[in-house]
Amino acid sequence: MAVDTEEWESNPSGMMAFYQNQPYKLGDSIADLIDNAYDADATKIDVRVGFDKDNDKIFIRILDNGKGISED
């Protein structure tokens, strides 16, 4: 039995434009990422809000120890 495969080429700038036009609000996005961490059996979730002096921008970093997407 033949298996059809499909190749996907990724364009990060195109993906960013797509996601910037989604109806998510910042709080919804953060809640969704944390919910995904719980779904991936995370026991630790670290949310940090900081300021990058080099770029003069605020950032949000969310890390977890869940079993989500593999490094490969």
PDB file of N, CA and C in Angstrom:
ATOM      1  N   MET A   1       0.839  -1.177   0.000  1.00  0.00           N
ATOM      2  CA  MET A   1       0.000   0.000   0.000  1.00  0.00           C
ATOM      3  C   MET A   1       0.883   1.240   0.000  1.00  0.00           C
ATOM      4  N   ALA A   2       0.697   2.081  -0.970  1.00  0.00           N
ATOM      5  CA  ALA A   2       1.497   3.304  -1.077  1.00  0.00           C
ATOM      6  C   ALA A   2       0.996   4.345  -0.076  1.00  0.00           C
ATOM      7  N   VAL A   3       1.944   5.072   0.481  1.00  0.00           N
ATOM      8  CA  VAL A   3       1.608   6.127   1.429  1.00  0.00           C
ATOM      9  C   VAL A   3       1.929   7.467   0.789  1.00  0.00           C
ATOM     10  N   ASP A   4       0.936   8.316   0.721  1.00  0.00           N
ATOM     11  CA  ASP A   4       1.172   9.653   0.183  1.00  0.00           C
ATOM     12  C   ASP A   4       1.829  10.510   1.244  1.00  0.00           C
ATOM     13  N   THR A   5       2.816  11.245   0.847  1.00  0.00           N
ATOM     14  CA  THR A   5       3.464  12.174   1.775  1.00  0.00           C
ATOM     15  C   THR A   5       3.333  13.581   1.231  1.00  0.00           C
ATOM     16  N   GLU A   6       3.523  14.497   2.105  1.00  0.00           N
ATOM     17  CA  GLU A   6       3.358  15.894   1.747  1.00  0.00           C
ATOM     18  C   GLU A   6       4.506  16.670   2.379  1.00  0.00           C
ATOM     19  N   GLU A   7       5.138  17.546   1.623  1.00  0.00           N
ATOM     20  CA  GLU A   7       6.216  18.368   2.161  1.00  0.00           C
ATOM     21  C   GLU A   7       5.689  19.752   2.472  1.00  0.00           C
ATOM     22  N   TRP A   8       6.126  20.277   3.612  1.00  0.00           N
ATOM     23  CA  TRP A   8       5.730  21.622   4.024  1.00  0.00           C
ATOM     24  C   TRP A   8       6.971  22.471   4.123  1.00  0.00           C
ATOM     25  N   GLU A   9       6.947  23.593   3.456  1.00  0.00           N
ATOM     26  CA  GLU A   9       8.031  24.549   3.608  1.00  0.00           C
ATOM     27  C   GLU A   9       7.552  25.631   4.546  1.00  0.00           C
ATOM     28  N   SER A  10       8.370  25.961   5.506  1.00  0.00           N
ATOM     29  CA  SER A  10       7.991  26.920   6.533  1.00  0.00           C
ATOM     30  C   SER A  10       8.557  28.291   6.205  1.00  0.00           C
ATOM     31  N   ASN A  11       7.751  29.308   6.373  1.00  0.00           N
ATOM     32  CA  ASN A  11       8.191  30.680   6.193  1.00  0.00           C
ATOM     33  C   ASN A  11       7.885  31.421   7.487  1.00  0.00           C
ATOM     34  N   PRO A  12       8.874  31.545   8.391  1.00  0.00           N
ATOM     35  CA  PRO A  12       8.608  32.153   9.696  1.00  0.00           C
ATOM     36  C   PRO A  12       7.978  33.539   9.621  1.00  0.00           C
ATOM     37  N   SER A  13       8.390  34.361   8.675  1.00  0.00           N
ATOM     38  CA  SER A  13       7.799  35.695   8.607  1.00  0.00           C
ATOM     39  C   SER A  13       6.334  35.610   8.186  1.00  0.00           C
ATOM     40  N   GLY A  14       6.008  34.691   7.303  1.00  0.00           N
ATOM     41  CA  GLY A  14       4.623  34.492   6.907  1.00  0.00           C
ATOM     42  C   GLY A  14       3.791  33.955   8.052  1.00  0.00           C
ATOM     43  N   MET A  15       4.380  33.051   8.848  1.00  0.00           N
ATOM     44  CA  MET A  15       3.677  32.519  10.008  1.00  0.00           C
ATOM     45  C   MET A  15       3.411  33.628  11.022  1.00  0.00           C
ATOM     46  N   MET A  16       4.371  34.500  11.234  1.00  0.00           N
ATOM     47  CA  MET A  16       4.203  35.598  12.180  1.00  0.00           C
ATOM     48  C   MET A  16       3.070  36.515  11.727  1.00  0.00           C
ATOM     49  N   ALA A  17       3.033  36.826  10.450  1.00  0.00           N
ATOM     50  CA  ALA A  17       1.960  37.677   9.927  1.00  0.00           C
ATOM     51  C   ALA A  17       0.607  37.008  10.122  1.00  0.00           C
ATOM     52  N   PHE A  18       0.546  35.705   9.889  1.00  0.00           N
ATOM     53  CA  PHE A  18      -0.703  34.970  10.071  1.00  0.00           C
ATOM     54  C   PHE A  18      -1.165  35.038  11.522  1.00  0.00           C
ATOM     55  N   TYR A  19      -0.256  34.716  12.449  1.00  0.00           N
ATOM     56  CA  TYR A  19      -0.651  34.674  13.855  1.00  0.00           C
ATOM     57  C   TYR A  19      -0.933  36.053  14.437  1.00  0.00           C
ATOM     58  N   GLN A  20      -0.320  37.086  13.902  1.00  0.00           N
ATOM     59  CA  GLN A  20      -0.609  38.435  14.382  1.00  0.00           C
ATOM     60  C   GLN A  20      -2.029  38.854  14.023  1.00  0.00           C
ATOM     61  N   ASN A  21      -2.615  38.235  13.019  1.00  0.00           N
ATOM     62  CA  ASN A  21      -3.969  38.571  12.604  1.00  0.00           C
ATOM     63  C   ASN A  21      -5.036  37.691  13.254  1.00  0.00           C
ATOM     64  N   GLN A  22      -4.632  36.827  14.177  1.00  0.00           N
ATOM     65  CA  GLN A  22      -5.604  35.991  14.875  1.00  0.00           C
ATOM     66  C   GLN A  22      -6.307  36.805  15.955  1.00  0.00           C
ATOM     67  N   PRO A  23      -7.522  36.406  16.324  1.00  0.00           N
ATOM     68  CA  PRO A  23      -8.301  37.191  17.284  1.00  0.00           C
ATOM     69  C   PRO A  23      -7.883  36.997  18.747  1.00  0.00           C
ATOM     70  N   TYR A  24      -6.743  36.401  18.984  1.00  0.00           N
ATOM     71  CA  TYR A  24      -6.277  36.197  20.356  1.00  0.00           C
ATOM     72  C   TYR A  24      -5.885  37.525  20.996  1.00  0.00           C
ATOM     73  N   LYS A  25      -6.171  37.617  22.279  1.00  0.00           N
ATOM     74  CA  LYS A  25      -5.645  38.710  23.091  1.00  0.00           C
ATOM     75  C   LYS A  25      -4.459  38.140  23.842  1.00  0.00           C
ATOM     76  N   LEU A  26      -3.607  39.003  24.367  1.00  0.00           N
ATOM     77  CA  LEU A  26      -2.395  38.547  25.042  1.00  0.00           C
ATOM     78  C   LEU A  26      -2.720  37.575  26.169  1.00  0.00           C
ATOM     79  N   GLY A  27      -3.676  37.916  27.016  1.00  0.00           N
ATOM     80  CA  GLY A  27      -4.033  37.035  28.129  1.00  0.00           C
ATOM     81  C   GLY A  27      -4.522  35.683  27.665  1.00  0.00           C
ATOM     82  N   ASP A  28      -5.290  35.659  26.570  1.00  0.00           N
ATOM     83  CA  ASP A  28      -5.766  34.393  26.009  1.00  0.00           C
ATOM     84  C   ASP A  28      -4.594  33.541  25.529  1.00  0.00           C
ATOM     85  N   SER A  29      -3.628  34.186  24.900  1.00  0.00           N
ATOM     86  CA  SER A  29      -2.460  33.468  24.386  1.00  0.00           C
ATOM     87  C   SER A  29      -1.649  32.860  25.519  1.00  0.00           C
ATOM     88  N   ILE A  30      -1.428  33.625  26.581  1.00  0.00           N
ATOM     89  CA  ILE A  30      -0.666  33.120  27.727  1.00  0.00           C
ATOM     90  C   ILE A  30      -1.412  31.959  28.373  1.00  0.00           C
ATOM     91  N   ALA A  31      -2.720  32.128  28.569  1.00  0.00           N
ATOM     92  CA  ALA A  31      -3.527  31.061  29.169  1.00  0.00           C
ATOM     93  C   ALA A  31      -3.485  29.803  28.306  1.00  0.00           C
ATOM     94  N   ASP A  32      -3.512  29.945  26.998  1.00  0.00           N
ATOM     95  CA  ASP A  32      -3.464  28.807  26.090  1.00  0.00           C
ATOM     96  C   ASP A  32      -2.126  28.074  26.204  1.00  0.00           C
ATOM     97  N   LEU A  33      -1.030  28.815  26.277  1.00  0.00           N
ATOM     98  CA  LEU A  33       0.289  28.190  26.420  1.00  0.00           C
ATOM     99  C   LEU A  33       0.403  27.440  27.745  1.00  0.00           C
ATOM    100  N   ILE A  34      -0.120  28.024  28.814  1.00  0.00           N
ATOM    101  CA  ILE A  34      -0.076  27.359  30.122  1.00  0.00           C
ATOM    102  C   ILE A  34      -0.968  26.126  30.120  1.00  0.00           C
ATOM    103  N   ASP A  35      -2.138  26.226  29.507  1.00  0.00           N
ATOM    104  CA  ASP A  35      -3.028  25.071  29.385  1.00  0.00           C
ATOM    105  C   ASP A  35      -2.355  23.951  28.605  1.00  0.00           C
ATOM    106  N   ASN A  36      -1.639  24.296  27.537  1.00  0.00           N
ATOM    107  CA  ASN A  36      -0.906  23.289  26.759  1.00  0.00           C
ATOM    108  C   ASN A  36       0.167  22.616  27.607  1.00  0.00           C
ATOM    109  N   ALA A  37       0.813  23.384  28.484  1.00  0.00           N
ATOM    110  CA  ALA A  37       1.833  22.810  29.366  1.00  0.00           C
ATOM    111  C   ALA A  37       1.201  21.791  30.307  1.00  0.00           C
ATOM    112  N   TYR A  38       0.054  22.126  30.886  1.00  0.00           N
ATOM    113  CA  TYR A  38      -0.651  21.163  31.749  1.00  0.00           C
ATOM    114  C   TYR A  38      -1.045  19.919  30.969  1.00  0.00           C
ATOM    115  N   ASP A  39      -1.536  20.103  29.748  1.00  0.00           N
ATOM    116  CA  ASP A  39      -1.920  18.967  28.913  1.00  0.00           C
ATOM    117  C   ASP A  39      -0.723  18.070  28.610  1.00  0.00           C
ATOM    118  N   ALA A  40       0.472  18.638  28.617  1.00  0.00           N
ATOM    119  CA  ALA A  40       1.703  17.880  28.353  1.00  0.00           C
ATOM    120  C   ALA A  40       2.317  17.367  29.654  1.00  0.00           C
ATOM    121  N   ASP A  41       1.499  17.327  30.726  1.00  0.00           N
ATOM    122  CA  ASP A  41       1.923  16.789  32.035  1.00  0.00           C
ATOM    123  C   ASP A  41       3.050  17.575  32.685  1.00  0.00           C
ATOM    124  N   ALA A  42       3.116  18.861  32.460  1.00  0.00           N
ATOM    125  CA  ALA A  42       4.132  19.692  33.103  1.00  0.00           C
ATOM    126  C   ALA A  42       3.869  19.749  34.607  1.00  0.00           C
ATOM    127  N   THR A  43       4.939  19.656  35.380  1.00  0.00           N
ATOM    128  CA  THR A  43       4.833  19.833  36.831  1.00  0.00           C
ATOM    129  C   THR A  43       5.437  21.163  37.257  1.00  0.00           C
ATOM    130  N   LYS A  44       6.132  21.806  36.325  1.00  0.00           N
ATOM    131  CA  LYS A  44       6.714  23.128  36.586  1.00  0.00           C
ATOM    132  C   LYS A  44       6.434  24.024  35.383  1.00  0.00           C
ATOM    133  N   ILE A  45       5.916  25.203  35.654  1.00  0.00           N
ATOM    134  CA  ILE A  45       5.680  26.202  34.613  1.00  0.00           C
ATOM    135  C   ILE A  45       6.218  27.520  35.138  1.00  0.00           C
ATOM    136  N   ASP A  46       7.097  28.126  34.379  1.00  0.00           N
ATOM    137  CA  ASP A  46       7.733  29.380  34.785  1.00  0.00           C
ATOM    138  C   ASP A  46       7.335  30.478  33.804  1.00  0.00           C
ATOM    139  N   VAL A  47       6.641  31.489  34.309  1.00  0.00           N
ATOM    140  CA  VAL A  47       6.228  32.624  33.479  1.00  0.00           C
ATOM    141  C   VAL A  47       6.990  33.845  33.976  1.00  0.00           C
ATOM    142  N   ARG A  48       7.725  34.467  33.090  1.00  0.00           N
ATOM    143  CA  ARG A  48       8.500  35.660  33.448  1.00  0.00           C
ATOM    144  C   ARG A  48       8.169  36.804  32.514  1.00  0.00           C
ATOM    145  N   VAL A  49       8.005  37.955  33.101  1.00  0.00           N
ATOM    146  CA  VAL A  49       7.828  39.184  32.333  1.00  0.00           C
ATOM    147  C   VAL A  49       9.041  40.042  32.638  1.00  0.00           C
ATOM    148  N   GLY A  50       9.704  40.529  31.613  1.00  0.00           N
ATOM    149  CA  GLY A  50      10.915  41.302  31.827  1.00  0.00           C
ATOM    150  C   GLY A  50      11.067  42.403  30.793  1.00  0.00           C
ATOM    151  N   PHE A  51      12.176  43.086  30.914  1.00  0.00           N
ATOM    152  CA  PHE A  51      12.482  44.184  30.007  1.00  0.00           C
ATOM    153  C   PHE A  51      13.866  43.965  29.431  1.00  0.00           C
ATOM    154  N   ASP A  52      13.958  43.927  28.111  1.00  0.00           N
ATOM    155  CA  ASP A  52      15.225  43.764  27.411  1.00  0.00           C
ATOM    156  C   ASP A  52      15.802  45.157  27.143  1.00  0.00           C
ATOM    157  N   LYS A  53      16.813  45.532  27.922  1.00  0.00           N
ATOM    158  CA  LYS A  53      17.404  46.866  27.795  1.00  0.00           C
ATOM    159  C   LYS A  53      18.070  47.076  26.436  1.00  0.00           C
ATOM    160  N   ASP A  54      18.629  45.996  25.860  1.00  0.00           N
ATOM    161  CA  ASP A  54      19.312  46.121  24.571  1.00  0.00           C
ATOM    162  C   ASP A  54      18.348  46.493  23.447  1.00  0.00           C
ATOM    163  N   ASN A  55      17.137  45.945  23.501  1.00  0.00           N
ATOM    164  CA  ASN A  55      16.152  46.209  22.450  1.00  0.00           C
ATOM    165  C   ASN A  55      15.059  47.168  22.891  1.00  0.00           C
ATOM    166  N   ASP A  56      15.115  47.581  24.151  1.00  0.00           N
ATOM    167  CA  ASP A  56      14.129  48.511  24.700  1.00  0.00           C
ATOM    168  C   ASP A  56      12.702  47.973  24.540  1.00  0.00           C
ATOM    169  N   LYS A  57      12.535  46.658  24.858  1.00  0.00           N
ATOM    170  CA  LYS A  57      11.233  46.011  24.698  1.00  0.00           C
ATOM    171  C   LYS A  57      10.919  45.127  25.903  1.00  0.00           C
ATOM    172  N   ILE A  58       9.642  45.019  26.186  1.00  0.00           N
ATOM    173  CA  ILE A  58       9.158  44.098  27.215  1.00  0.00           C
ATOM    174  C   ILE A  58       9.048  42.710  26.584  1.00  0.00           C
ATOM    175  N   PHE A  59       9.323  41.665  27.367  1.00  0.00           N
ATOM    176  CA  PHE A  59       9.164  40.309  26.859  1.00  0.00           C
ATOM    177  C   PHE A  59       8.429  39.457  27.887  1.00  0.00           C
ATOM    178  N   ILE A  60       7.838  38.375  27.395  1.00  0.00           N
ATOM    179  CA  ILE A  60       7.210  37.364  28.235  1.00  0.00           C
ATOM    180  C   ILE A  60       7.832  36.035  27.846  1.00  0.00           C
ATOM    181  N   ARG A  61       8.300  35.294  28.853  1.00  0.00           N
ATOM    182  CA  ARG A  61       8.916  33.991  28.598  1.00  0.00           C
ATOM    183  C   ARG A  61       8.141  32.950  29.386  1.00  0.00           C
ATOM    184  N   ILE A  62       7.748  31.880  28.725  1.00  0.00           N
ATOM    185  CA  ILE A  62       7.017  30.806  29.385  1.00  0.00           C
ATOM    186  C   ILE A  62       7.786  29.512  29.129  1.00  0.00           C
ATOM    187  N   LEU A  63       8.234  28.880  30.211  1.00  0.00           N
ATOM    188  CA  LEU A  63       8.968  27.620  30.127  1.00  0.00           C
ATOM    189  C   LEU A  63       8.215  26.565  30.927  1.00  0.00           C
ATOM    190  N   ASP A  64       8.302  25.314  30.488  1.00  0.00           N
ATOM    191  CA  ASP A  64       7.689  24.225  31.250  1.00  0.00           C
ATOM    192  C   ASP A  64       8.495  22.953  31.052  1.00  0.00           C
ATOM    193  N   ASN A  65       8.217  21.974  31.895  1.00  0.00           N
ATOM    194  CA  ASN A  65       8.917  20.691  31.781  1.00  0.00           C
ATOM    195  C   ASN A  65       7.997  19.608  31.265  1.00  0.00           C
ATOM    196  N   GLY A  66       6.991  19.989  30.516  1.00  0.00           N
ATOM    197  CA  GLY A  66       6.047  19.019  29.955  1.00  0.00           C
ATOM    198  C   GLY A  66       6.656  18.209  28.833  1.00  0.00           C
ATOM    199  N   LYS A  67       5.956  17.157  28.478  1.00  0.00           N
ATOM    200  CA  LYS A  67       6.439  16.259  27.416  1.00  0.00           C
ATOM    201  C   LYS A  67       5.772  16.631  26.093  1.00  0.00           C
ATOM    202  N   GLY A  68       6.068  17.815  25.637  1.00  0.00           N
ATOM    203  CA  GLY A  68       5.444  18.338  24.421  1.00  0.00           C
ATOM    204  C   GLY A  68       6.204  17.944  23.178  1.00  0.00           C
ATOM    205  N   ILE A  69       6.484  18.896  22.346  1.00  0.00           N
ATOM    206  CA  ILE A  69       7.141  18.681  21.069  1.00  0.00           C
ATOM    207  C   ILE A  69       8.587  18.241  21.313  1.00  0.00           C
ATOM    208  N   SER A  70       8.993  17.195  20.609  1.00  0.00           N
ATOM    209  CA  SER A  70      10.365  16.716  20.774  1.00  0.00           C
ATOM    210  C   SER A  70      11.359  17.685  20.152  1.00  0.00           C
ATOM    211  N   GLU A  71      12.596  17.625  20.601  1.00  0.00           N
ATOM    212  CA  GLU A  71      13.636  18.501  20.058  1.00  0.00           C
ATOM    213  C   GLU A  71      13.920  18.202  18.596  1.00  0.00           C
ATOM    214  N   ASP A  72      13.682  16.966  18.185  1.00  0.00           N
ATOM    215  CA  ASP A  72      13.907  16.576  16.780  1.00  0.00           C
ATOM    216  C   ASP A  72      12.874  17.240  15.905  1.00  0.00           C
TER     217      ASP A  72
END
